[in-house]
Short mmCIF file of C-alpha atoms in Angstrom, two decimals:
data_model
loop_
_atom_site.label_atom_id
_atom_site.label_comp_id
_atom_site.label_asym_id
_atom_site.label_seq_id
_atom_site.Cartn_x
_atom_site.Cartn_y
_atom_site.Cartn_z
CA MET A 1 2.32 -9.37 -17.05
CA ARG A 2 0.80 -12.01 -14.40
CA THR A 3 4.48 -13.92 -14.85
CA ILE A 4 6.51 -11.77 -12.91
CA GLU A 5 3.67 -10.97 -10.59
CA SER A 6 3.46 -14.26 -10.31
CA GLN A 7 7.13 -15.34 -9.82
CA ILE A 8 7.22 -12.07 -6.87
CA GLN A 9 4.17 -14.49 -4.95
CA ILE A 10 5.56 -17.35 -5.35
CA ALA A 11 9.33 -16.46 -3.80
CA CYS A 12 7.26 -14.95 -1.07
CA MET A 13 5.45 -18.05 -0.39
CA LYS A 14 8.45 -20.05 -0.16
CA TRP A 15 10.82 -17.33 1.88
CA PHE A 16 7.43 -17.39 4.37
CA ARG A 17 7.62 -21.37 4.70
CA TYR A 18 10.71 -21.43 5.35
CA GLN A 19 10.54 -18.38 7.62
CA TYR A 20 7.45 -19.47 9.52
CA PRO A 21 7.11 -22.87 9.42
CA LYS A 22 4.26 -22.89 12.30
CA LEU A 23 2.40 -20.76 10.51
CA SER A 24 2.61 -22.27 6.43
CA LYS A 25 -1.15 -23.45 6.97
CA LEU A 26 -2.73 -19.95 7.31
CA CYS A 27 -0.85 -18.14 4.92
CA PHE A 28 -2.78 -18.84 1.45
CA ALA A 29 -2.86 -17.71 -1.55
CA VAL A 30 -6.88 -17.30 -3.38
CA PRO A 31 -6.55 -17.97 -6.60
CA ASN A 32 -8.62 -15.69 -8.12
CA GLY A 33 -6.85 -14.00 -11.36
CA GLY A 34 -6.38 -16.41 -14.39
CA ASN A 35 -8.72 -16.94 -17.81
CA ARG A 36 -10.97 -19.04 -17.39
CA SER A 37 -14.29 -20.41 -19.01
CA ILE A 38 -17.79 -19.05 -18.59
CA VAL A 39 -18.68 -22.60 -17.38
CA THR A 40 -16.02 -22.59 -14.42
CA ALA A 41 -16.30 -18.47 -13.90
CA LYS A 42 -19.95 -18.82 -12.72
CA ILE A 43 -19.73 -22.38 -11.00
CA LEU A 44 -16.56 -20.13 -9.28
CA LYS A 45 -19.53 -16.84 -8.12
CA ALA A 46 -22.00 -19.89 -7.21
CA GLU A 47 -19.20 -21.59 -4.82
CA GLY A 48 -18.41 -18.06 -3.17
CA VAL A 49 -15.49 -16.46 -5.23
CA VAL A 50 -15.64 -12.69 -4.64
CA ALA A 51 -14.04 -10.61 -6.92
CA GLY A 52 -10.89 -8.40 -5.82
CA VAL A 53 -10.06 -10.86 -3.20
CA SER A 54 -5.92 -9.85 -2.26
CA ASP A 55 -3.96 -12.47 -3.49
CA ILE A 56 -2.55 -13.84 -0.40
CA ILE A 57 -4.50 -14.20 3.46
CA LEU A 58 -2.47 -14.78 6.71
CA LEU A 59 -5.37 -15.90 9.09
CA CYS A 60 -3.05 -15.05 11.85
CA HIS A 61 -4.21 -12.09 14.23
CA ASN A 62 -1.98 -9.92 16.26
CA ARG A 63 -2.26 -6.51 18.83
CA PHE A 64 -4.52 -4.55 16.12
CA TYR A 65 -5.69 -6.68 12.85
CA HIS A 66 -7.59 -10.03 13.19
CA SER A 67 -5.61 -10.85 9.76
CA LEU A 68 -3.31 -10.03 7.28
CA CYS A 69 -4.03 -9.46 3.66
CA ILE A 70 -1.50 -8.55 0.94
CA GLU A 71 -2.26 -7.75 -2.91
CA MET A 72 0.73 -8.96 -5.07
CA LYS A 73 2.02 -6.68 -7.61
CA GLN A 74 4.21 -6.15 -10.15
CA PRO A 75 6.16 -3.18 -9.82
CA LYS A 76 4.92 -0.89 -11.60
CA GLY A 77 0.83 -2.00 -10.81
CA LYS A 78 -1.75 -1.03 -9.67
CA GLN A 79 -5.60 -2.24 -8.08
CA SER A 80 -8.26 -2.69 -9.99
CA LYS A 81 -10.89 -1.58 -8.75
CA ASN A 82 -12.71 -4.79 -7.48
CA GLN A 83 -9.12 -4.88 -4.86
CA ILE A 84 -9.78 -1.28 -4.01
CA ALA A 85 -13.43 -2.01 -2.96
CA TRP A 86 -12.59 -5.44 -1.13
CA GLN A 87 -9.78 -3.26 0.19
CA THR A 88 -12.36 -1.18 1.83
CA GLU A 89 -14.81 -3.95 3.75
CA ALA A 90 -11.26 -5.95 5.10
CA GLU A 91 -10.11 -2.84 6.15
CA LYS A 92 -13.90 -1.96 8.16
CA ALA A 93 -13.25 -5.61 10.15
CA ASN A 94 -10.58 -5.06 11.32
CA ASN A 95 -8.26 -6.48 8.46
CA LYS A 96 -4.54 -5.01 8.19
CA TYR A 97 -4.37 -4.83 4.01
CA VAL A 98 -1.26 -4.10 2.19
CA VAL A 99 -0.10 -4.06 -1.47
CA CYS A 100 3.35 -5.72 -2.06
CA HIS A 101 5.21 -4.64 -5.46
CA SER A 102 8.28 -7.23 -4.27
CA VAL A 103 9.66 -9.36 -2.24
CA ASP A 104 11.97 -7.09 -0.16
CA GLU A 105 8.13 -5.37 0.83
CA PHE A 106 6.36 -8.66 1.73
CA ILE A 107 9.53 -9.70 3.74
CA GLU A 108 9.01 -6.32 5.62
CA VAL A 109 4.61 -6.09 6.00
CA VAL A 110 5.02 -9.79 7.49
CA GLU A 111 7.72 -9.20 9.82
CA THR A 112 6.39 -5.83 10.66
CA TYR A 113 2.79 -7.69 11.24
CA LEU A 114 3.94 -10.57 13.24
CA LYS A 115 6.19 -8.19 15.08
CA ASP A 116 2.78 -7.29 16.28
CA LYS A 117 1.24 -10.22 17.96
#
């Protein structure tokens, strides 16, 4: 399941870095998922990891939002409860939050967001 989502996200990030090289360091993945040992999970939580944070964050404002937060999902994937809760908080803080299920959807979201710069 994670493999399909991972492949989509990799393709999205390759496209972004090619299309927007000047913004490439401001668009990054948040590696919140995956299997980790209990010890590693406790360390990460103590370091500030927050459950539900979006997969990709673009730290670039436009006329309407402070940043763009993108949750990547495989074609029929759904958000977890933690992701929905984090989305609510991100949106309250005037950030754009979008769930993308494909590279085409990602491209449309990014281009629309950056057009309003």
